[in-house]
PDB file of C-alpha atoms and ligand atoms in Angstrom:
ATOM      1  CA  UNK A  19      -5.992 -12.160 -14.612  1.00 86.00           C
ATOM      2  CA  UNK A  20      -4.902  -8.788 -13.246  1.00 95.00           C
ATOM      3  CA  UNK A  21      -7.342  -7.136 -10.760  1.00 97.00           C
ATOM      4  CA  UNK A  22      -9.105  -3.937 -11.588  1.00 98.00           C
ATOM      5  CA  UNK A  23      -8.177  -1.659  -8.574  1.00 98.00           C
ATOM      6  CA  UNK A  24     -11.074   0.773  -9.509  1.00 97.00           C
ATOM      7  CA  UNK A  25     -13.756  -1.818  -8.919  1.00 97.00           C
ATOM      8  CA  UNK A  26     -15.118  -2.182  -5.397  1.00 97.00           C
ATOM      9  CA  UNK A  27     -14.258  -5.695  -4.160  1.00 97.00           C
ATOM     10  CA  UNK A  28     -16.861  -8.001  -2.655  1.00 95.00           C
ATOM     11  CA  UNK A  29     -14.365  -8.863   0.076  1.00 96.00           C
ATOM     12  CA  UNK A  30     -11.343  -6.865   1.158  1.00 98.00           C
ATOM     13  CA  UNK A  31      -8.434  -7.500  -1.133  1.00 98.00           C
ATOM     14  CA  UNK A  32      -5.244  -8.940   0.469  1.00 98.00           C
ATOM     15  CA  UNK A  33      -2.022  -7.252  -0.690  1.00 98.00           C
ATOM     16  CA  UNK A  34       1.016  -9.327   0.147  1.00 98.00           C
ATOM     17  CA  UNK A  35       3.782  -6.980   1.247  1.00 98.00           C
ATOM     18  CA  UNK A  36       7.022  -8.580   0.021  1.00 98.00           C
ATOM     19  CA  UNK A  37       9.115  -6.889   2.717  1.00 98.00           C
ATOM     20  CA  UNK A  38       8.716 -10.017   4.743  1.00 98.00           C
ATOM     21  CA  UNK A  39       9.357 -12.485   1.915  1.00 98.00           C
ATOM     22  CA  UNK A  40      12.629 -14.425   1.622  1.00 98.00           C
ATOM     23  CA  UNK A  41      14.528 -12.086  -0.726  1.00 97.00           C
ATOM     24  CA  UNK A  42      16.663 -14.949  -1.915  1.00 97.00           C
ATOM     25  CA  UNK A  43      13.614 -16.670  -3.372  1.00 98.00           C
ATOM     26  CA  UNK A  44      11.497 -13.678  -4.284  1.00 98.00           C
ATOM     27  CA  UNK A  45       9.600 -14.950  -7.383  1.00 98.00           C
ATOM     28  CA  UNK A  46       8.865 -18.305  -5.720  1.00 98.00           C
ATOM     29  CA  UNK A  47       7.630 -16.513  -2.574  1.00 98.00           C
ATOM     30  CA  UNK A  48       5.400 -14.207  -4.574  1.00 98.00           C
ATOM     31  CA  UNK A  49       3.976 -17.123  -6.599  1.00 98.00           C
ATOM     32  CA  UNK A  50       3.286 -19.008  -3.436  1.00 98.00           C
ATOM     33  CA  UNK A  51       1.232 -16.296  -1.786  1.00 98.00           C
ATOM     34  CA  UNK A  52      -0.532 -15.439  -5.003  1.00 98.00           C
ATOM     35  CA  UNK A  53      -1.394 -19.220  -5.494  1.00 98.00           C
ATOM     36  CA  UNK A  54      -2.697 -19.237  -1.882  1.00 98.00           C
ATOM     37  CA  UNK A  55      -5.057 -16.369  -2.515  1.00 98.00           C
ATOM     38  CA  UNK A  56      -3.252 -13.000  -2.261  1.00 98.00           C
ATOM     39  CA  UNK A  57      -4.830 -10.554  -4.773  1.00 98.00           C
ATOM     40  CA  UNK A  58      -1.839  -8.221  -5.413  1.00 98.00           C
ATOM     41  CA  UNK A  59       1.741  -7.556  -4.370  1.00 98.00           C
ATOM     42  CA  UNK A  60       2.630  -4.511  -2.211  1.00 98.00           C
ATOM     43  CA  UNK A  61       6.231  -3.278  -2.649  1.00 98.00           C
ATOM     44  CA  UNK A  62       7.729  -1.027   0.004  1.00 98.00           C
ATOM     45  CA  UNK A  63      10.380   1.383  -1.349  1.00 98.00           C
ATOM     46  CA  UNK A  64      12.399   3.152   1.397  1.00 97.00           C
ATOM     47  CA  UNK A  65      15.303   5.546   0.914  1.00 96.00           C
ATOM     48  CA  UNK A  66      16.861   5.702   4.349  1.00 96.00           C
ATOM     49  CA  UNK A  67      15.736   9.335   4.728  1.00 94.00           C
ATOM     50  CA  UNK A  68      11.947   9.531   4.641  1.00 95.00           C
ATOM     51  CA  UNK A  69      11.921   6.062   6.337  1.00 95.00           C
ATOM     52  CA  UNK A  70      14.915   4.886   8.211  1.00 92.00           C
ATOM     53  CA  UNK A  71      15.495   1.686   6.205  1.00 95.00           C
ATOM     54  CA  UNK A  72      16.715   0.729   2.753  1.00 96.00           C
ATOM     55  CA  UNK A  73      14.604  -1.746   0.963  1.00 97.00           C
ATOM     56  CA  UNK A  74      14.244  -2.035  -2.841  1.00 97.00           C
ATOM     57  CA  UNK A  75      13.773  -0.076  -6.033  1.00 96.00           C
ATOM     58  CA  UNK A  76      12.765  -0.236  -9.649  1.00 97.00           C
ATOM     59  CA  UNK A  77      14.864  -3.234 -10.430  1.00 98.00           C
ATOM     60  CA  UNK A  78      12.723  -5.329  -8.126  1.00 98.00           C
ATOM     61  CA  UNK A  79       9.630  -4.178  -9.891  1.00 98.00           C
ATOM     62  CA  UNK A  80      11.164  -4.935 -13.223  1.00 98.00           C
ATOM     63  CA  UNK A  81      12.048  -8.497 -12.192  1.00 98.00           C
ATOM     64  CA  UNK A  82       8.655  -9.168 -10.676  1.00 98.00           C
ATOM     65  CA  UNK A  83       6.867  -7.831 -13.765  1.00 98.00           C
ATOM     66  CA  UNK A  84       9.006 -10.064 -15.981  1.00 98.00           C
ATOM     67  CA  UNK A  85       8.111 -13.211 -14.015  1.00 98.00           C
ATOM     68  CA  UNK A  86       4.582 -12.208 -13.002  1.00 98.00           C
ATOM     69  CA  UNK A  87       3.065 -10.414 -15.942  1.00 98.00           C
ATOM     70  CA  UNK A  88      -0.534 -10.614 -14.774  1.00 98.00           C
ATOM     71  CA  UNK A  89       0.036  -9.540 -11.126  1.00 98.00           C
ATOM     72  CA  UNK A  90      -1.024  -6.046  -9.933  1.00 98.00           C
ATOM     73  CA  UNK A  91       2.079  -4.320  -8.523  1.00 98.00           C
ATOM     74  CA  UNK A  92       1.174  -1.788  -5.800  1.00 98.00           C
ATOM     75  CA  UNK A  93       4.293   0.315  -5.167  1.00 98.00           C
ATOM     76  CA  UNK A  94       4.431   2.284  -1.856  1.00 98.00           C
ATOM     77  CA  UNK A  95       7.204   4.925  -1.895  1.00 98.00           C
ATOM     78  CA  UNK A  96       8.390   5.965   1.555  1.00 98.00           C
ATOM     79  CA  UNK A  97      10.942   8.258   0.023  1.00 97.00           C
ATOM     80  CA  UNK A  98      11.762  12.048  -0.236  1.00 94.00           C
ATOM     81  CA  UNK A  99      11.346  13.457  -3.667  1.00 94.00           C
ATOM     82  CA  UNK A 100       9.029  10.700  -5.121  1.00 96.00           C
ATOM     83  CA  UNK A 101       8.972  12.787  -8.382  1.00 95.00           C
ATOM     84  CA  UNK A 102      12.435  11.417  -9.091  1.00 95.00           C
ATOM     85  CA  UNK A 103      11.149   7.890  -9.509  1.00 97.00           C
ATOM     86  CA  UNK A 104       7.892   8.162 -11.547  1.00 97.00           C
ATOM     87  CA  UNK A 105       9.325   7.406 -14.970  1.00 98.00           C
ATOM     88  CA  UNK A 106      11.602   4.601 -13.688  1.00 98.00           C
ATOM     89  CA  UNK A 107       8.830   2.844 -11.951  1.00 98.00           C
ATOM     90  CA  UNK A 108       6.389   3.227 -14.795  1.00 98.00           C
ATOM     91  CA  UNK A 109       8.954   1.786 -17.141  1.00 98.00           C
ATOM     92  CA  UNK A 110       9.648  -1.096 -14.766  1.00 98.00           C
ATOM     93  CA  UNK A 111       5.969  -2.124 -14.791  1.00 98.00           C
ATOM     94  CA  UNK A 112       4.405  -0.672 -11.688  1.00 98.00           C
ATOM     95  CA  UNK A 113       0.615  -0.441 -11.717  1.00 98.00           C
ATOM     96  CA  UNK A 114       0.046   1.853  -8.801  1.00 98.00           C
ATOM     97  CA  UNK A 115       2.453   4.587  -7.604  1.00 98.00           C
ATOM     98  CA  UNK A 116       1.591   5.615  -4.031  1.00 98.00           C
ATOM     99  CA  UNK A 117       3.514   8.547  -2.546  1.00 98.00           C
ATOM    100  CA  UNK A 118       3.319  10.220   0.930  1.00 97.00           C
ATOM    101  CA  UNK A 119       1.565  13.465   1.561  1.00 96.00           C
ATOM    102  CA  UNK A 120       4.379  14.172   4.097  1.00 95.00           C
ATOM    103  CA  UNK A 121       6.865  14.294   1.153  1.00 94.00           C
ATOM    104  CA  UNK A 122       4.781  17.149  -0.302  1.00 93.00           C
ATOM    105  CA  UNK A 123       4.397  19.462   2.705  1.00 74.00           C
ATOM    106  CA  UNK A 124       5.016  23.077   1.582  1.00 67.00           C
ATOM    107  CA  UNK A 125       7.230  23.705   4.631  1.00 62.00           C
ATOM    108  CA  UNK A 126       9.507  20.799   3.655  1.00 66.00           C
ATOM    109  CA  UNK A 127      12.755  21.814   2.023  1.00 65.00           C
ATOM    110  CA  UNK A 128      12.709  20.422  -1.547  1.00 68.00           C
ATOM    111  CA  UNK A 129       9.210  19.055  -1.038  1.00 75.00           C
ATOM    112  CA  UNK A 130       7.285  17.839  -4.069  1.00 84.00           C
ATOM    113  CA  UNK A 131       4.037  19.318  -5.322  1.00 90.00           C
ATOM    114  CA  UNK A 132       1.298  16.756  -5.038  1.00 93.00           C
ATOM    115  CA  UNK A 133      -0.842  18.025  -7.920  1.00 92.00           C
ATOM    116  CA  UNK A 134       2.152  17.905 -10.288  1.00 92.00           C
ATOM    117  CA  UNK A 135       3.074  14.465  -9.024  1.00 95.00           C
ATOM    118  CA  UNK A 136      -0.421  13.069  -9.682  1.00 96.00           C
ATOM    119  CA  UNK A 137      -0.560  14.573 -13.145  1.00 96.00           C
ATOM    120  CA  UNK A 138       2.826  13.039 -14.001  1.00 96.00           C
ATOM    121  CA  UNK A 139       1.883   9.627 -12.577  1.00 97.00           C
ATOM    122  CA  UNK A 140      -1.390   9.523 -14.499  1.00 98.00           C
ATOM    123  CA  UNK A 141       0.380  10.537 -17.674  1.00 97.00           C
ATOM    124  CA  UNK A 142       2.525   7.443 -17.526  1.00 98.00           C
ATOM    125  CA  UNK A 143      -0.605   5.209 -17.394  1.00 98.00           C
ATOM    126  CA  UNK A 144      -0.051   4.201 -13.705  1.00 98.00           C
ATOM    127  CA  UNK A 145      -2.718   4.717 -11.117  1.00 98.00           C
ATOM    128  CA  UNK A 146      -1.924   7.306  -8.472  1.00 98.00           C
ATOM    129  CA  UNK A 147      -2.167   6.710  -4.725  1.00 98.00           C
ATOM    130  CA  UNK A 148      -1.461   8.886  -1.702  1.00 98.00           C
ATOM    131  CA  UNK A 149      -0.415   7.700   1.821  1.00 98.00           C
ATOM    132  CA  UNK A 150      -0.413   9.334   5.200  1.00 98.00           C
ATOM    133  CA  UNK A 151       1.489   8.381   8.321  1.00 98.00           C
ATOM    134  CA  UNK A 152      -0.373   7.633  11.593  1.00 98.00           C
ATOM    135  CA  UNK A 153      -0.164  11.148  13.076  1.00 98.00           C
ATOM    136  CA  UNK A 154      -1.155  12.924   9.840  1.00 97.00           C
ATOM    137  CA  UNK A 155      -4.659  14.348   9.505  1.00 97.00           C
ATOM    138  CA  UNK A 156      -6.753  13.341   6.480  1.00 98.00           C
ATOM    139  CA  UNK A 157      -7.643  16.972   5.522  1.00 97.00           C
ATOM    140  CA  UNK A 158      -4.545  17.386   3.434  1.00 95.00           C
ATOM    141  CA  UNK A 159      -5.792  14.646   1.109  1.00 97.00           C
ATOM    142  CA  UNK A 160      -9.069  16.337   0.285  1.00 96.00           C
ATOM    143  CA  UNK A 161      -7.978  18.348  -2.841  1.00 95.00           C
ATOM    144  CA  UNK A 162      -6.634  15.232  -4.520  1.00 97.00           C
ATOM    145  CA  UNK A 163      -9.258  12.496  -3.806  1.00 98.00           C
ATOM    146  CA  UNK A 164     -10.993  12.677  -7.195  1.00 97.00           C
ATOM    147  CA  UNK A 165      -7.789  11.746  -9.036  1.00 97.00           C
ATOM    148  CA  UNK A 166      -6.651   8.917  -6.768  1.00 98.00           C
ATOM    149  CA  UNK A 167      -7.254   5.267  -7.277  1.00 98.00           C
ATOM    150  CA  UNK A 168      -6.245   4.472  -3.699  1.00 98.00           C
ATOM    151  CA  UNK A 169      -5.557   6.193  -0.347  1.00 98.00           C
ATOM    152  CA  UNK A 170      -3.237   4.477   2.054  1.00 98.00           C
ATOM    153  CA  UNK A 171      -3.519   4.899   5.817  1.00 98.00           C
ATOM    154  CA  UNK A 172      -0.407   3.774   7.640  1.00 98.00           C
ATOM    155  CA  UNK A 173      -1.215   1.905  10.785  1.00 98.00           C
ATOM    156  CA  UNK A 174       2.476   1.710  11.879  1.00 98.00           C
ATOM    157  CA  UNK A 175       5.247   4.251  11.469  1.00 98.00           C
ATOM    158  CA  UNK A 176       7.087   3.584   8.129  1.00 97.00           C
ATOM    159  CA  UNK A 177      10.301   1.590   8.399  1.00 96.00           C
ATOM    160  CA  UNK A 178       9.914  -2.046   9.126  1.00 96.00           C
ATOM    161  CA  UNK A 179       7.450  -4.960   9.024  1.00 96.00           C
ATOM    162  CA  UNK A 180       6.467  -6.742  12.262  1.00 97.00           C
ATOM    163  CA  UNK A 181       5.333  -3.670  14.232  1.00 98.00           C
ATOM    164  CA  UNK A 182       2.213  -3.421  16.337  1.00 98.00           C
ATOM    165  CA  UNK A 183      -1.040  -2.083  14.845  1.00 98.00           C
ATOM    166  CA  UNK A 184      -1.857   1.488  15.953  1.00 98.00           C
ATOM    167  CA  UNK A 185      -5.666   1.363  16.459  1.00 98.00           C
ATOM    168  CA  UNK A 186      -5.945   5.189  16.774  1.00 98.00           C
ATOM    169  CA  UNK A 187      -5.923   5.537  12.974  1.00 98.00           C
ATOM    170  CA  UNK A 188      -9.287   3.767  12.720  1.00 98.00           C
ATOM    171  CA  UNK A 189     -11.245   6.922  13.650  1.00 98.00           C
ATOM    172  CA  UNK A 190      -9.834   9.062  10.806  1.00 98.00           C
ATOM    173  CA  UNK A 191     -10.174   6.070   8.470  1.00 98.00           C
ATOM    174  CA  UNK A 192     -13.910   5.829   9.074  1.00 98.00           C
ATOM    175  CA  UNK A 193     -14.212   9.567   8.279  1.00 98.00           C
ATOM    176  CA  UNK A 194     -12.071   9.352   5.189  1.00 98.00           C
ATOM    177  CA  UNK A 195     -14.256   6.450   3.880  1.00 98.00           C
ATOM    178  CA  UNK A 196     -17.340   8.715   3.772  1.00 98.00           C
ATOM    179  CA  UNK A 197     -15.347  11.099   1.422  1.00 98.00           C
ATOM    180  CA  UNK A 198     -14.318   8.438  -1.145  1.00 98.00           C
ATOM    181  CA  UNK A 199     -16.285   7.429  -4.289  1.00 96.00           C
ATOM    182  CA  UNK A 200     -16.703   3.873  -5.420  1.00 96.00           C
ATOM    183  CA  UNK A 201     -13.596   3.995  -7.671  1.00 97.00           C
ATOM    184  CA  UNK A 202     -11.119   4.821  -4.907  1.00 98.00           C
ATOM    185  CA  UNK A 203      -9.764   2.083  -2.670  1.00 98.00           C
ATOM    186  CA  UNK A 204      -8.889   2.541   0.974  1.00 98.00           C
ATOM    187  CA  UNK A 205      -5.780   0.649   1.988  1.00 98.00           C
ATOM    188  CA  UNK A 206      -4.352   0.049   5.399  1.00 98.00           C
ATOM    189  CA  UNK A 207      -0.733  -0.951   5.988  1.00 98.00           C
ATOM    190  CA  UNK A 208       1.042  -1.988   9.103  1.00 98.00           C
ATOM    191  CA  UNK A 209       0.298  -4.599  11.784  1.00 98.00           C
ATOM    192  CA  UNK A 210      -2.532  -6.169   9.747  1.00 98.00           C
ATOM    193  CA  UNK A 211      -3.193  -9.773  10.653  1.00 98.00           C
ATOM    194  CA  UNK A 212      -6.285 -11.997  11.022  1.00 98.00           C
ATOM    195  CA  UNK A 213      -7.008 -10.433  14.443  1.00 97.00           C
ATOM    196  CA  UNK A 214      -6.714  -6.732  13.388  1.00 98.00           C
ATOM    197  CA  UNK A 215      -8.055  -7.077   9.877  1.00 98.00           C
ATOM    198  CA  UNK A 216     -11.786  -7.056  10.997  1.00 97.00           C
ATOM    199  CA  UNK A 217     -11.231  -3.644  12.729  1.00 97.00           C
ATOM    200  CA  UNK A 218      -9.721  -2.218   9.549  1.00 98.00           C
ATOM    201  CA  UNK A 219     -12.550  -3.619   7.359  1.00 98.00           C
ATOM    202  CA  UNK A 220     -15.127  -2.265   9.761  1.00 97.00           C
ATOM    203  CA  UNK A 221     -13.613   1.163   9.327  1.00 98.00           C
ATOM    204  CA  UNK A 222     -14.063   0.867   5.536  1.00 98.00           C
ATOM    205  CA  UNK A 223     -10.706  -0.533   4.431  1.00 98.00           C
ATOM    206  CA  UNK A 224     -10.899  -2.621   1.264  1.00 97.00           C
ATOM    207  CA  UNK A 225      -7.223  -3.329   0.677  1.00 98.00           C
ATOM    208  CA  UNK A 226      -5.453  -5.068   3.558  1.00 98.00           C
ATOM    209  CA  UNK A 227      -1.642  -4.996   3.375  1.00 98.00           C
ATOM    210  CA  UNK A 228       0.130  -7.714   5.265  1.00 98.00           C
ATOM    211  CA  UNK A 229       3.821  -8.574   5.447  1.00 98.00           C
ATOM    212  CA  UNK A 230       4.874 -10.543   8.556  1.00 98.00           C
ATOM    213  CA  UNK A 231       1.457 -12.064   9.403  1.00 98.00           C
ATOM    214  CA  UNK A 232       1.109 -13.362   5.920  1.00 98.00           C
ATOM    215  CA  UNK A 233       4.713 -14.503   4.866  1.00 98.00           C
ATOM    216  CA  UNK A 234       5.422 -15.643   8.453  1.00 98.00           C
ATOM    217  CA  UNK A 235       2.213 -17.655   8.843  1.00 98.00           C
ATOM    218  CA  UNK A 236       2.533 -21.474   9.284  1.00 98.00           C
ATOM    219  CA  UNK A 237      -0.512 -21.727   7.003  1.00 98.00           C
ATOM    220  CA  UNK A 238      -0.417 -18.845   4.529  1.00 98.00           C
ATOM    221  CA  UNK A 239      -3.599 -19.897   2.712  1.00 98.00           C
ATOM    222  CA  UNK A 240      -5.473 -19.858   6.044  1.00 98.00           C
ATOM    223  CA  UNK A 241      -4.085 -16.460   7.016  1.00 98.00           C
ATOM    224  CA  UNK A 242      -5.150 -14.929   3.661  1.00 98.00           C
ATOM    225  CA  UNK A 243      -8.544 -16.576   3.822  1.00 98.00           C
ATOM    226  CA  UNK A 244      -9.111 -15.123   7.283  1.00 98.00           C
ATOM    227  CA  UNK A 245      -8.185 -11.689   6.129  1.00 98.00           C
ATOM    228  CA  UNK A 246     -10.502 -11.993   3.107  1.00 98.00           C
ATOM    229  CA  UNK A 247     -13.300 -12.955   5.448  1.00 97.00           C
ATOM    230  CA  UNK A 248     -12.906  -9.613   7.368  1.00 94.00           C
ATOM    231  CA  UNK A 249     -16.205  -8.262   5.978  1.00 77.00           C
ATOM    232  CA  UNK A 250     -16.510  -5.158   8.104  1.00 65.00           C
ATOM    233  CA  UNK A 251     -19.109  -6.615  10.377  1.00 57.00           C
ATOM    234  CA  UNK A 252     -16.939  -8.985  12.342  1.00 50.00           C
ATOM    235  CA  UNK A 253     -16.131  -8.439  15.971  1.00 47.00           C
ATOM    236  CA  UNK A 254     -13.630  -5.706  16.548  1.00 48.00           C
ATOM    237  CA  UNK A 255     -10.446  -6.924  18.191  1.00 46.00           C
ATOM    238  CA  UNK A 256      -7.418  -4.665  18.216  1.00 46.00           C
ATOM    239  CA  UNK A 257      -5.568  -6.535  20.871  1.00 44.00           C
ATOM    240  CA  UNK A 258      -2.988  -8.120  18.620  1.00 44.00           C
TER     241      UNK A 258
HETATM  242  C1  DX5 B 325       5.907  -0.499   6.843  1.00 51.38           C
HETATM  243  C2  DX5 B 325       5.577  -0.995   5.455  1.00 51.38           C
HETATM  244  C3  DX5 B 325       4.582  -2.089   5.410  1.00 51.38           C
HETATM  245  C4  DX5 B 325       5.091  -3.301   6.163  1.00 51.38           C
HETATM  246  C5  DX5 B 325       4.007  -4.033   6.753  1.00 51.38           C
HETATM  247  O1  DX5 B 325       6.790   0.563   6.739  1.00 51.38           O
HETATM  248  O2  DX5 B 325       4.993   0.114   4.688  1.00 51.38           O
HETATM  249  O3  DX5 B 325       4.123  -2.452   4.147  1.00 51.38           O
HETATM  250  O4  DX5 B 325       5.785  -4.149   5.193  1.00 51.38           O
HETATM  251  O5  DX5 B 325       4.506  -4.943   7.580  1.00 51.38           O
HETATM  252  P1  DX5 B 325       3.600  -5.749   8.672  1.00 51.38           P
HETATM  253  O6  DX5 B 325       2.431  -6.279   7.934  1.00 51.38           O
HETATM  254  O7  DX5 B 325       4.507  -6.864   9.151  1.00 51.38           O
HETATM  255  O8  DX5 B 325       3.236  -4.785   9.722  1.00 51.38           O
HETATM  256 ZN1   ZN B 326       3.750  -0.320   2.560  1.00 51.38          ZN
END
């Protein structure tokens, strides 16, 4: 059954980021991590501009939706002009459309307007999410929090999986947590593994995104179970 992203989870949800899956066996890879306990799939869309990498787009969402009708598809757009993709992603079957605050800065040439984006996302029936990069302050999110199903704090710089966790983001994460109501999830993305997940959970994160540490684990079920068990009271260890 599909998860309800607006319901506070008892344990942190584990979002499998398919960027580290074997792209030649994508459906099988996704079924494997879902069978082994992952709660949802996280899909990283990059345009080579906002983030210096090209990854995947709406056709991947459409294919996953066709083969995995009951799986929550969390789409993270690291792109300029996210407004160009709302209708295509909704039509393809995305459940959550998360765009970056940095793509909406007023000083940015051709930047999008965040309020308009959120209204358009919600009108399609998708949930709306907003993301910020490691150096970005949380203040810019404040006007939008009531309308968001999820806020994503990047704990690496957008671009690639397999980077090291940036523990400096934990401080703003803790502050942001106090500003969210029960229906808004707090997601962290980048460098999350069984060693760093407890620090994220302790800061209030309830959706843990993991790519390399999950798909690359010798025992994926154990890695997922360990991340689920990060209850926010475990020992903080940011060394890995
Ligand atoms: C980074 C992406 C992440 C990435 C995480 O730009 O947004 O979702 O796949 O990869 P790991 O978990 O390997 O740091
Ligand atoms: Zn991501």
